Coordinates of C-alpha atoms and ligand atoms in Angstrom, one line a residue:
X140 CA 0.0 0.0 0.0
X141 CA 1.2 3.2 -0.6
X142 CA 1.1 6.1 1.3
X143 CA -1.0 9.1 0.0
X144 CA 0.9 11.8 3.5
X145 CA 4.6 11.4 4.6
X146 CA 6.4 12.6 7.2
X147 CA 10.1 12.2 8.4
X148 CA 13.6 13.7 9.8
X149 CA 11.9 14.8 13.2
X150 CA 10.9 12.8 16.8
X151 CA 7.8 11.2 16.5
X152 CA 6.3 10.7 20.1
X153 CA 4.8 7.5 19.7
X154 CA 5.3 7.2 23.9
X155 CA 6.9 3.9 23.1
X156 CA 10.2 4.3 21.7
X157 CA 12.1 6.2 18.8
X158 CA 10.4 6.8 15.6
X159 CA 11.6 9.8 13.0
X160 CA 9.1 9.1 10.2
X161 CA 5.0 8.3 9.7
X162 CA 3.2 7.1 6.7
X163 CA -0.7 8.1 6.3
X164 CA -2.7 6.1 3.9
X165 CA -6.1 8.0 3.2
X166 CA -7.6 8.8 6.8
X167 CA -5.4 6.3 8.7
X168 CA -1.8 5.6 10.0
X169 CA -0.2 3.5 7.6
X170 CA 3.2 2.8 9.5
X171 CA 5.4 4.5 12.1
X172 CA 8.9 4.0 12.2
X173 CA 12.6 5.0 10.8
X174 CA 12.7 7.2 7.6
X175 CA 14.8 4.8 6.0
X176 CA 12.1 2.5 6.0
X177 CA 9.4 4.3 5.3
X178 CA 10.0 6.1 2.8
X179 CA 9.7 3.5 0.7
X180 CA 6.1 3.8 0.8
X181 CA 6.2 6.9 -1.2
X182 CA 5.1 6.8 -4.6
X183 CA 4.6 9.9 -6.8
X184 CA 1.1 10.7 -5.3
X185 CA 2.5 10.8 -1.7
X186 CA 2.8 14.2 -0.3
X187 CA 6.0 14.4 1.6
X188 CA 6.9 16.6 4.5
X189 CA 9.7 17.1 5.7
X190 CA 10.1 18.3 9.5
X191 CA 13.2 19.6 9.7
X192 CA 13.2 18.7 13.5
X193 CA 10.1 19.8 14.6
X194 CA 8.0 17.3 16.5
X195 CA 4.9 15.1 15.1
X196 CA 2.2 14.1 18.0
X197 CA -1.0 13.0 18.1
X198 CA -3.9 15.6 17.4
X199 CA -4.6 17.2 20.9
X200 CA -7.8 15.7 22.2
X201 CA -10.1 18.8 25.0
X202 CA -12.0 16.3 27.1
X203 CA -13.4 18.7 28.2
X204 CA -14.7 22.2 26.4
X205 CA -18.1 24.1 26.4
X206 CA -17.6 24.4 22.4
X207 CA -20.6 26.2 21.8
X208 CA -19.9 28.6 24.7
X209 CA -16.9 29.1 23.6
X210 CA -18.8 29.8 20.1
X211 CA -21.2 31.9 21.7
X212 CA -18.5 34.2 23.6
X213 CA -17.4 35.5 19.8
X214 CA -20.4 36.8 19.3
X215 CA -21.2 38.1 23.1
X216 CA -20.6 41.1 24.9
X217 CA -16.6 39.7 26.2
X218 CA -15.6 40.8 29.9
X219 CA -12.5 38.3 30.5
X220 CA -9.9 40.3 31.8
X221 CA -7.8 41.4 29.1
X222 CA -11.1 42.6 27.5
X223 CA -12.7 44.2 30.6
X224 CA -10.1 44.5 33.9
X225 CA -12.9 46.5 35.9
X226 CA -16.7 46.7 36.5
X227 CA -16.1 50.3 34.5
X228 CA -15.1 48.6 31.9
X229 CA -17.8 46.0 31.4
X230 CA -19.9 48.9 31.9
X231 CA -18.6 50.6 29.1
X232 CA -18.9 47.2 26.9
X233 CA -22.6 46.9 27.8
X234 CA -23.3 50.3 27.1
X235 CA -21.9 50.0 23.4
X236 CA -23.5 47.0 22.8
X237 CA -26.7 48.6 23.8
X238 CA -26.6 51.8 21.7
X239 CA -26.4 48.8 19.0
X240 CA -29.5 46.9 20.3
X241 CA -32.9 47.0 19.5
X242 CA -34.3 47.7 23.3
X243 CA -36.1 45.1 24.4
X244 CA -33.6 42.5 22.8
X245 CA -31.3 40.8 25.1
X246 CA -27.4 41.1 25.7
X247 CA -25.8 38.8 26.9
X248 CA -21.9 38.3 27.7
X249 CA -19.7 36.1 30.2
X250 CA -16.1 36.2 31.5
X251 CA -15.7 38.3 34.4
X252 CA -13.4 37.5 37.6
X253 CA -14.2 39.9 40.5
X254 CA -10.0 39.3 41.9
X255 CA -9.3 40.4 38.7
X256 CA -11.0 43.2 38.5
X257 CA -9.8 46.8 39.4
X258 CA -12.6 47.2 42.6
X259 CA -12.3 43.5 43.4
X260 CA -16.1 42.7 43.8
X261 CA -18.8 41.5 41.1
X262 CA -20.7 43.8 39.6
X263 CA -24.4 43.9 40.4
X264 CA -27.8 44.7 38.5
X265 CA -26.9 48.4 39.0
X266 CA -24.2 48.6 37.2
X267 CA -25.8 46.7 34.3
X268 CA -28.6 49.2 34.6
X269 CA -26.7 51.7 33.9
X270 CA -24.9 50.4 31.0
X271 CA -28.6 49.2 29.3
X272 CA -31.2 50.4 30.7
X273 CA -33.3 49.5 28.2
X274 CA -32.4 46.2 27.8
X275 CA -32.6 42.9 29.5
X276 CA -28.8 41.9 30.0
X277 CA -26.9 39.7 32.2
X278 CA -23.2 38.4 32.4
X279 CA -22.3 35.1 33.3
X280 CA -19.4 35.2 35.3
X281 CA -15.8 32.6 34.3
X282 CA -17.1 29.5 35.6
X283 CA -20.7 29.8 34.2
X284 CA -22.1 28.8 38.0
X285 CA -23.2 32.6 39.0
X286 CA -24.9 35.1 36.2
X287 CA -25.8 38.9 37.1
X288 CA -28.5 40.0 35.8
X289 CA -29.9 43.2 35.4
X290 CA -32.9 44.8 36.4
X291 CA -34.8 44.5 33.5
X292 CA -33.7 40.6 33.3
X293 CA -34.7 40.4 36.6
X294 CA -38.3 41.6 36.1
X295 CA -38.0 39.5 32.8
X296 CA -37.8 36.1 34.8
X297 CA -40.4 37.8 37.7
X298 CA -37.1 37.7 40.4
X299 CA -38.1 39.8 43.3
X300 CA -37.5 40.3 46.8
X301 CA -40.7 37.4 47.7
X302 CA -39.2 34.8 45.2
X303 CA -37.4 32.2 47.3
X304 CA -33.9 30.4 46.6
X305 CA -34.7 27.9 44.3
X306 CA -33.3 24.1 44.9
X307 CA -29.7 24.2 44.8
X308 CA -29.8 28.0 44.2
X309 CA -29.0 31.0 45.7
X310 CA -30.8 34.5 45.1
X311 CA -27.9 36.7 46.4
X312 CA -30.2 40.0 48.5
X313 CA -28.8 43.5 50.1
X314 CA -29.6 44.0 53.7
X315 CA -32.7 45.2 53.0
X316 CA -34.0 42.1 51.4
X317 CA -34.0 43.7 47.4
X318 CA -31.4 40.9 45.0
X319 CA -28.4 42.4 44.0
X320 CA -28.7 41.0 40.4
X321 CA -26.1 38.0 41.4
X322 CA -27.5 34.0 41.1
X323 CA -25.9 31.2 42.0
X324 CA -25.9 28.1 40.4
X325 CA -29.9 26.8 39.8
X326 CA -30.9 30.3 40.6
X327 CA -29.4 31.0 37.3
X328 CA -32.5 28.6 35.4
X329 CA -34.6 31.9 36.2
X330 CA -33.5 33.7 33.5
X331 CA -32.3 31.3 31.3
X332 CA -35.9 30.3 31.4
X333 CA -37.0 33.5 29.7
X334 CA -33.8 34.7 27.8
X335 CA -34.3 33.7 23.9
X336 CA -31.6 30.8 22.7
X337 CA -29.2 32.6 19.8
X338 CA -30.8 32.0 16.0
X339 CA -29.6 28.7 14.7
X340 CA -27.4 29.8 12.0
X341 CA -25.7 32.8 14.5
X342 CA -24.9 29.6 16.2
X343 CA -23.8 27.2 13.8
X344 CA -21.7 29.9 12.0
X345 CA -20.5 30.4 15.3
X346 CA -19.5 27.0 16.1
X347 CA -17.7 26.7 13.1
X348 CA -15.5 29.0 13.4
X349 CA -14.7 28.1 17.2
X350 CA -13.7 25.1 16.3
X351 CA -11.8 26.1 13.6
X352 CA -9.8 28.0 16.4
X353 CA -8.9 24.4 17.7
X354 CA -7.4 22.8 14.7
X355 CA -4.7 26.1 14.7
X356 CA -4.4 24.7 18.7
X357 CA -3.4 21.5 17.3
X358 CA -6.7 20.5 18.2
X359 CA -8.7 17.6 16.6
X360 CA -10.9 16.2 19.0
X361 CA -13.0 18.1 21.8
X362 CA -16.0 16.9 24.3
X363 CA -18.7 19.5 24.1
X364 CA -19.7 18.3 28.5
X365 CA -23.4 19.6 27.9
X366 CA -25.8 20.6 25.1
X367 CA -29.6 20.6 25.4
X368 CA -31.7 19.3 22.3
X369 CA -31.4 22.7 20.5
X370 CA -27.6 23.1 20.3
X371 CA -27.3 19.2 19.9
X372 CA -29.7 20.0 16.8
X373 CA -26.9 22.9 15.5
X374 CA -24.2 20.3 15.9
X375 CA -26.3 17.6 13.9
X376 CA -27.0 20.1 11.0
X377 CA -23.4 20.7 11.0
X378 CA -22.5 16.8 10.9
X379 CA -24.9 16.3 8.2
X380 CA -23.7 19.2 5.7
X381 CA -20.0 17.8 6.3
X382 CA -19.6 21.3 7.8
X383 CA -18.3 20.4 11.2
X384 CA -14.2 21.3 11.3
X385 CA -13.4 19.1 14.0
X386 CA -14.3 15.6 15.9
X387 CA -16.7 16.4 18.4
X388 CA -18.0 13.7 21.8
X389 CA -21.3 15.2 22.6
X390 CA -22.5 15.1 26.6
X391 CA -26.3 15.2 26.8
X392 CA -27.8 17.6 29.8
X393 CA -30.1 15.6 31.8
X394 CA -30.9 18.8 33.3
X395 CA -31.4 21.9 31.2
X396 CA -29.9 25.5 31.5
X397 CA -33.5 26.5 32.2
X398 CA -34.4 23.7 34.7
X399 CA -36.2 21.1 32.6
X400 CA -35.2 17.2 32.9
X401 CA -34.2 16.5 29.2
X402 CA -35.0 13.0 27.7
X403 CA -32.4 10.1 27.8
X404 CA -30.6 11.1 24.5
X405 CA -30.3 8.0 21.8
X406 CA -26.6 7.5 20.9
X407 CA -25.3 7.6 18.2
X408 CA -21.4 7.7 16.4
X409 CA -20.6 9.2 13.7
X410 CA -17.0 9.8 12.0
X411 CA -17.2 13.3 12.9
X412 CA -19.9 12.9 15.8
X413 CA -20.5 10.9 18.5
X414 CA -22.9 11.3 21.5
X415 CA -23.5 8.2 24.5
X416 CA -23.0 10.4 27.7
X417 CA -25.3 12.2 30.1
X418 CA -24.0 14.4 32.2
X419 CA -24.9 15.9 35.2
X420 CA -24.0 18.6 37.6
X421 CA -23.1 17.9 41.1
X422 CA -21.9 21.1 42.5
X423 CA -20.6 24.8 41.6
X424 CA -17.0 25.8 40.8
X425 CA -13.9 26.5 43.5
X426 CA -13.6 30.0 41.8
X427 CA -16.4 31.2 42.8
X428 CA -16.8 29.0 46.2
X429 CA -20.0 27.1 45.1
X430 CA -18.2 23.5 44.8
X431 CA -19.2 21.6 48.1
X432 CA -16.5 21.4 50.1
X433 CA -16.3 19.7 54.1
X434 CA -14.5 22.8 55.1
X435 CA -15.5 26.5 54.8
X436 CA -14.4 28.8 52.3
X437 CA -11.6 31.9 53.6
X438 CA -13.0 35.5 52.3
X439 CA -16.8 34.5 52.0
X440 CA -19.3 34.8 54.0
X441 CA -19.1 33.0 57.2
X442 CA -19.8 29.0 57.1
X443 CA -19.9 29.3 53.1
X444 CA -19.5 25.4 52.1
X445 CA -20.7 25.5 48.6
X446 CA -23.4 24.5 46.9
X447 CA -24.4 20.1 46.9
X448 CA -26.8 19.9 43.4
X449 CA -28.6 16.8 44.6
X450 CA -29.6 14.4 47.5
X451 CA -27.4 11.6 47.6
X452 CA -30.5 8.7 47.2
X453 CA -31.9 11.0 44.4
X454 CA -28.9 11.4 42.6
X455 CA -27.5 7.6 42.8
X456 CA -31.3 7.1 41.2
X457 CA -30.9 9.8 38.5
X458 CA -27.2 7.8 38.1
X459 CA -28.9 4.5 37.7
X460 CA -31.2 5.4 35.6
X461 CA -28.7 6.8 33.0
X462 CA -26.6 3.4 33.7
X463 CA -29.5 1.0 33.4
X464 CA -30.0 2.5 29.6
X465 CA -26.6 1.6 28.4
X466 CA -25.2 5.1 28.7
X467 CA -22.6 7.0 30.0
X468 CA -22.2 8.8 33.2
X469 CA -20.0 11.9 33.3
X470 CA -20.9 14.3 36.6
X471 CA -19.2 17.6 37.1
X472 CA -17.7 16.9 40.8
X473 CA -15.4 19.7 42.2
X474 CA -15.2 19.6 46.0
X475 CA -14.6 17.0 48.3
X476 CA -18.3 16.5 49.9
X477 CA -19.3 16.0 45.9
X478 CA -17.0 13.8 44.8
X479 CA -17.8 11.4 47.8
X480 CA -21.7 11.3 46.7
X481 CA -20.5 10.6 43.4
X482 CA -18.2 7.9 43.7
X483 CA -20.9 6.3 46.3
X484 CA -23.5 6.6 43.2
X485 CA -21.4 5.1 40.4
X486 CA -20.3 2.5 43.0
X487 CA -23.7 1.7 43.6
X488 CA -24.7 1.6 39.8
X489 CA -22.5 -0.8 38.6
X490 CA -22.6 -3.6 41.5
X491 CA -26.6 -3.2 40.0
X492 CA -26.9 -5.5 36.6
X493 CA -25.2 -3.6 34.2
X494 CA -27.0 -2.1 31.4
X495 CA -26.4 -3.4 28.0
X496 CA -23.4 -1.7 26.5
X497 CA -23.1 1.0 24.7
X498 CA -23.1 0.7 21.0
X499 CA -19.9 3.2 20.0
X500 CA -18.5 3.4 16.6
X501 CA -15.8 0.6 17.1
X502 CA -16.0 -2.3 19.1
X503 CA -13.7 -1.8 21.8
X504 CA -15.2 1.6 23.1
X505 CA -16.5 0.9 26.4
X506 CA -18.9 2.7 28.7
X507 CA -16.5 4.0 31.8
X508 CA -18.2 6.4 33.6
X509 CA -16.3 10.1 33.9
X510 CA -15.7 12.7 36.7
X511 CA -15.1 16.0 35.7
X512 CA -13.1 18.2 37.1
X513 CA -11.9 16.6 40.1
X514 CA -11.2 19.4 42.0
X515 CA -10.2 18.2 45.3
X516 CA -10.4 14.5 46.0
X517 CA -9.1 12.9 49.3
X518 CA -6.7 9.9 48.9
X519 CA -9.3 7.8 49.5
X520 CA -11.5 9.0 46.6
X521 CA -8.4 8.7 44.4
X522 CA -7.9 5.4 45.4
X523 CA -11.5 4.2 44.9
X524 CA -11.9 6.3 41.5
X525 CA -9.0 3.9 40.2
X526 CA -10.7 0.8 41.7
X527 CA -13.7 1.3 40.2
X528 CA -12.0 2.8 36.5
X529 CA -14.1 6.1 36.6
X530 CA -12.3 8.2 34.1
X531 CA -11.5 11.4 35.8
X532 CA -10.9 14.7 34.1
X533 CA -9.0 17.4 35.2
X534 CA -7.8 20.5 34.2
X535 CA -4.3 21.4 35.0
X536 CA -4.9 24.9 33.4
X537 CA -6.9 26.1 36.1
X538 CA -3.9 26.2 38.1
X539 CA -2.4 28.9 36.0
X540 CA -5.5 31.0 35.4
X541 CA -7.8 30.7 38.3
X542 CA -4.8 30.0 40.9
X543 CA -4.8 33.3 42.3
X544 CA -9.1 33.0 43.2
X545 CA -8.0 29.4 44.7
X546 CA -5.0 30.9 46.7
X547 CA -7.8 33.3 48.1
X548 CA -10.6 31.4 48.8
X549 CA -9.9 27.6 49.7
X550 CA -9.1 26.4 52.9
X551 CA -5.2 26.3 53.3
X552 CA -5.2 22.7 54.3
X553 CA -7.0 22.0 51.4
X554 CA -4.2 23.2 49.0
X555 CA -2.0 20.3 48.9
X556 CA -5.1 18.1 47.5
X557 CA -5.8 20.2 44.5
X558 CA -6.5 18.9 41.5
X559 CA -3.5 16.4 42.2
X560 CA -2.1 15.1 39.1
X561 CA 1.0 13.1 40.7
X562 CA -1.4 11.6 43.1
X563 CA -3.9 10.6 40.6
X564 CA -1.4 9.2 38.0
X565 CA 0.5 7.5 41.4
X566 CA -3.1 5.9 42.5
X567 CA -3.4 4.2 38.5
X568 CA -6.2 7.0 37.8
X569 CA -6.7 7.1 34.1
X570 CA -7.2 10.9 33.2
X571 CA -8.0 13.1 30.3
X572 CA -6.7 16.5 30.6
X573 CA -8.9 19.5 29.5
X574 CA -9.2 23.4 29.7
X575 CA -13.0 23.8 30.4
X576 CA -12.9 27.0 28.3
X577 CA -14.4 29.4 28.5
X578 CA -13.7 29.0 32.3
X579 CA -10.5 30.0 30.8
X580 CA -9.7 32.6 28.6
X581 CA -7.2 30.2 26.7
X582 CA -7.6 26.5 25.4
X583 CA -4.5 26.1 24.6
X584 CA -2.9 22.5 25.3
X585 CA 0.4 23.6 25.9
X586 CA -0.5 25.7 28.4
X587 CA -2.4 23.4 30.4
X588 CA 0.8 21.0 30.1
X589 CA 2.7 23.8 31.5
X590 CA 0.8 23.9 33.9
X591 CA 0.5 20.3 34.8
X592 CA 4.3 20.6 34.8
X593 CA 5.0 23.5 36.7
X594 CA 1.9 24.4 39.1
X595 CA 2.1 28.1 39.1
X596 CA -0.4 30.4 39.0
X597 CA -0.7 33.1 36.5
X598 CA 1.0 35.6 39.1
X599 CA 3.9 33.5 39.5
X600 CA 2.7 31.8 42.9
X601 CA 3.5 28.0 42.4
X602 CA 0.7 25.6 44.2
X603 CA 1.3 22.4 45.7
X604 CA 4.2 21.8 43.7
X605 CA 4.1 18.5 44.8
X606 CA 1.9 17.7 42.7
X607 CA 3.1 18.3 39.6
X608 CA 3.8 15.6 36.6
X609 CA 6.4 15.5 33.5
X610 CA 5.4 16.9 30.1
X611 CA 6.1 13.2 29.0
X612 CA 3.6 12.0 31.2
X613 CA 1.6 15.0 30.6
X614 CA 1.1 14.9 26.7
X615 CA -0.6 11.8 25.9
X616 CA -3.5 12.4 28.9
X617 CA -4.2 15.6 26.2
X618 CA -4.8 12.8 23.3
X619 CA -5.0 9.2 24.3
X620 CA -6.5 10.1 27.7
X621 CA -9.4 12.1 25.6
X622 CA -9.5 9.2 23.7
X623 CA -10.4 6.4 26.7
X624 CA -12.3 8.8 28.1
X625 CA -14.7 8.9 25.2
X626 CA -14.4 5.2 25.0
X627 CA -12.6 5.4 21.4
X628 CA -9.1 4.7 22.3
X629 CA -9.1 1.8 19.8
X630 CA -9.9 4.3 17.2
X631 CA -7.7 7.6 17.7
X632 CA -5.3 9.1 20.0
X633 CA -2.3 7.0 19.6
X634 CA 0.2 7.2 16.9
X635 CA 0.1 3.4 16.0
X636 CA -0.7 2.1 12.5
X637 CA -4.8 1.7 12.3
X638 CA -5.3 4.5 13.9
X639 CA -6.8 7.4 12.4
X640 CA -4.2 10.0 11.3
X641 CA -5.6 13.3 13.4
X642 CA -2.2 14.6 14.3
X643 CA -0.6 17.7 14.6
X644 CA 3.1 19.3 14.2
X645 CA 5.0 21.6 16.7
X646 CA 8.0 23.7 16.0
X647 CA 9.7 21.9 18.6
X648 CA 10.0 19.0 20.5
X649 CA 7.8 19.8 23.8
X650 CA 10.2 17.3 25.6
X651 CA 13.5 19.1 25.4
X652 CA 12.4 22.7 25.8
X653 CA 12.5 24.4 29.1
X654 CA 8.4 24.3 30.9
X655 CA 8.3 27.9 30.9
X656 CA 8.8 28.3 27.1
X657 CA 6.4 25.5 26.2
X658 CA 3.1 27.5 25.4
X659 CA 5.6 29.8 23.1
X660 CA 5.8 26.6 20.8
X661 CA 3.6 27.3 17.3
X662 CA 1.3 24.3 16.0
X663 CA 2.5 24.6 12.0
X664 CA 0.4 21.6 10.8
X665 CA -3.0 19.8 11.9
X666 CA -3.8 17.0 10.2
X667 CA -7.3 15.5 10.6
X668 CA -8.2 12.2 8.8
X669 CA -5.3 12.2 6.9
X670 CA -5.8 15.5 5.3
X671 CA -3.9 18.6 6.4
X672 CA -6.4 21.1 7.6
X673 CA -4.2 23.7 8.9
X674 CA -0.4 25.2 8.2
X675 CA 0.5 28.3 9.2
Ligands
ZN840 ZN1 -17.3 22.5 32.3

């Protein structure tokens, strides 16, 4: 056979020995191996690079990205920092997104950090009010647990100073009873409820174009965690036009951003496409101290512990349930108290007769259910996570970009158990690595193997350094980990022949440069199903 995609004279990080060549036949890896051999398997048809050195890896595979967010943020009002470094200043974006506005329409934008702005608090409905005042508008705040809404929005979803904290909510209220504007978690259903979902081609365009963003990341694969039906039904359009840039692993919501309890999704797997996962949430974000932890945030209110989702018996049903159809589990789990109730309800689930299995796109994809985040587990949870092979998914990047929120508000003691990579790895964990944008402001791999490597926040303060892993054991949880994670390691994330040929080129080797220059290395090539997509 000959190969139609060559590439030689540079390492080749298999993770299993020295290689300087690879051959691609059509979408697949033909051979990997020594240049002299291989390039044999040119013929005149066979593009040939040469990579002069640079490095040849397996596309980089997001376990975890809120794509369509991420979508949705390029067409938002944007307050992340380097857009909007004070409440001013997301006043000022507001207000010229409003003179823009039909009043009465919406406006809606996400990304602020209240450490990182200039008056260190959140805004509040008042200082959306001021910038639209004629508009409903509310800002979702980094982690996407706490929106502000203003006072229009607020009168919108009928919020007022009777309306009590809905289950696993918090309406945040002045002294004098009136809400500020700021809900928390499934407070935040109240105006999703009523806030009109973005047109479907604004969002498909959209889509398209944030994912094209990932194949110049070197990015091939992602896992959207959570759609509803309507932006599973933008993905699908884009799947069936061929439009879609990248490989996608859907997450269905069992629970709605505005509070309904969606149907069990049916799976499906497509080349481009795949969707056997429910997810659900199990607590807030660190952050913003509304993941449930057994100790009280520092800097919050007084006997602030987060925010628990579920009861235990009704979540292990809602688990079960999922289970018993032959789907997967995936939970967002951040603190310690959630991670306990979620490990007891997956435990519980599968010493039940297992469902029949799920029916993925290859044979060997299996049905291992997934934690996300996994924040701050105690040993024991580590240990029992590997025991019972719950994939868990963490992301190292949070480290650099939310380190300074963590150093703030967690409980000191608490510090050495965050989101330990050495410990997991040590216990036999299998882990995908992720970014969770837009949590953060970047998706880039490389800087969450930094990260992963070097533990420091963006300020320079390093954080339980202990914990810390090698870029070589680092890199393949961002492909292969992704991979087993959505149950098609037989079928991508491994540069082995058979596989199929989603890879991507670096200017250098990310093994033999220095951690603090490693998110200053350029993707040149991505290469998805044989085909080169992007070179810059
Ligand atoms: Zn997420």
């Amino acid at each position: 056979m000959r190969a139609t995609l060559l590439f030689y004279n540079g390492p080749v990080l298999t993770g299993n020995g020295d290689a300087n060549a690879l051959a691609v036949a059509n979408s697949t890896i033909l051979a990997v191996g020594q240049a002299d051999d291989l390039l044999d398997l040119a013929g005149p048809q066979t593009k040939v690079v040469d990579l002069g050195g640079r490095a040849l890896l397996p596309g980089f595979n997001d376990a975890h990205i809120h794509l369509w967010k991420v979508a949705m943020l390029l067409r938002q009002v944007d307050v992340r920092p380097a857009a909007a470094p004070s409440i001013e200043a997301i006043v000022q974006a507001y207000a010229t997104r409003a003179a823009g506005t039909p009043p009465g329409a919406w406006i809606e934008g996400r990304g602020f950090q209240e450490s990182l702005l200039a008056e260190r608090r959140s805004p509040t409905r008042y200082d959306l009010d001021r910038a639209a005042p004629d508009h409903p508008a509310f800002v979702t705040r980094t982690c996407g647990h706490i929106i502000v809404a203003n006072s229009r929005a607020l009168a919108a979803a009928g919020i007022t100073r009777e309306t009590p904290d809905p289950p696993g909510g918090e309406i945040d209220r002045d002294e004098h009873g009136e809400p500020t504007g700021i809900l928390r978690e499934r407070a935040m259903t109240l105006i999703r409820q009523v806030a009109p979902p973005p047109p479907q081609p604004l969002l498909q365009g959209a889509l398209v174009e944030a994912a094209e963003q990932q194949l110049r990341l070197g990015i091939t694969s992602v896992c959207d965690p959570g759609v509803d039906e309507y932006v599973l039904d933008a993905y699908l359009a884009l799947e069936r036009a061929r439009a879609l840039p990248i490989r996608v692993d859907l997450m269905a919501l069992r629970f709605t951003p505005d509070g309904r309890r969606a149907e069990l999704p049916t799976p499906f797997a497509r080349d481009r496409l795949k969707l056997d996962t429910v997810k659900f949430f199990a607590d807030g974000g660190l952050s913003g101290a509304t993941a449930a932890l057994s100790l009280p945030y520092r800097n919050q209110p007084a006997g602030s512990y987060g925010i628990l989702y579920h009861e235990p018996e009704a979540f292990a049903e809602e688990v079960w349930r999922v289970h018993e159809a032959g789907l997967r589990v995936a939970t967002h789990a951040i603190g310690d108290r959630t991670i306990e109730m979620v490990l007891d309800a997956y435990e519980a689930a599968s010493s039940t007769e297992p469902g029949p299995p799920v029916k993925p796109l290859s044979p060997a994809g299996d049905r291992r259910h997934r934690i996300e985040h996994f924040g701050l587990p105690t040993t024991a949870h580590i240990v029992r996570a590997a025991r019972l092979g719950v994939v868990v998914v963490p992301q190292p990047v949070f480290i650099h970009s939310l380190g300074r929120s963590f150093l703030t508000s967690l409980p000191e003691t608490m510090l050495p158990q965050l989101y330990p990579l050495r410990a997991l790895l040590d216990a036999g964990c299998t882990v995908a690595l992720s970014s969770d944008a837009p949590v953060v402001p970047d998706n880039n791999p490389l800087l969450g193997l930094r990260a992963a490597a070097d533990r420091t926040s963006a300020d320079g303060v390093p954080i339980s350094p202990q914990q810390a892993v090698s870029v070589t054991e680092a890199l393949p949880l961002f492909s292969r980990g992704g991979a087993l994670a959505e149950g098609q390691a037989d079928r991508k994330g491994s540069l082995t022949p058979g596989q199929l040929a989603d890879l991507c080129i670096l200017s250098a080797d990310p093994r033999a440069v220095p951690i603090e220059q490693l998110a200053e290395l350029r993707v040149e090539i991505t290469v998805l199903g044989g085909r080169i997509v992007y070179a810059a």
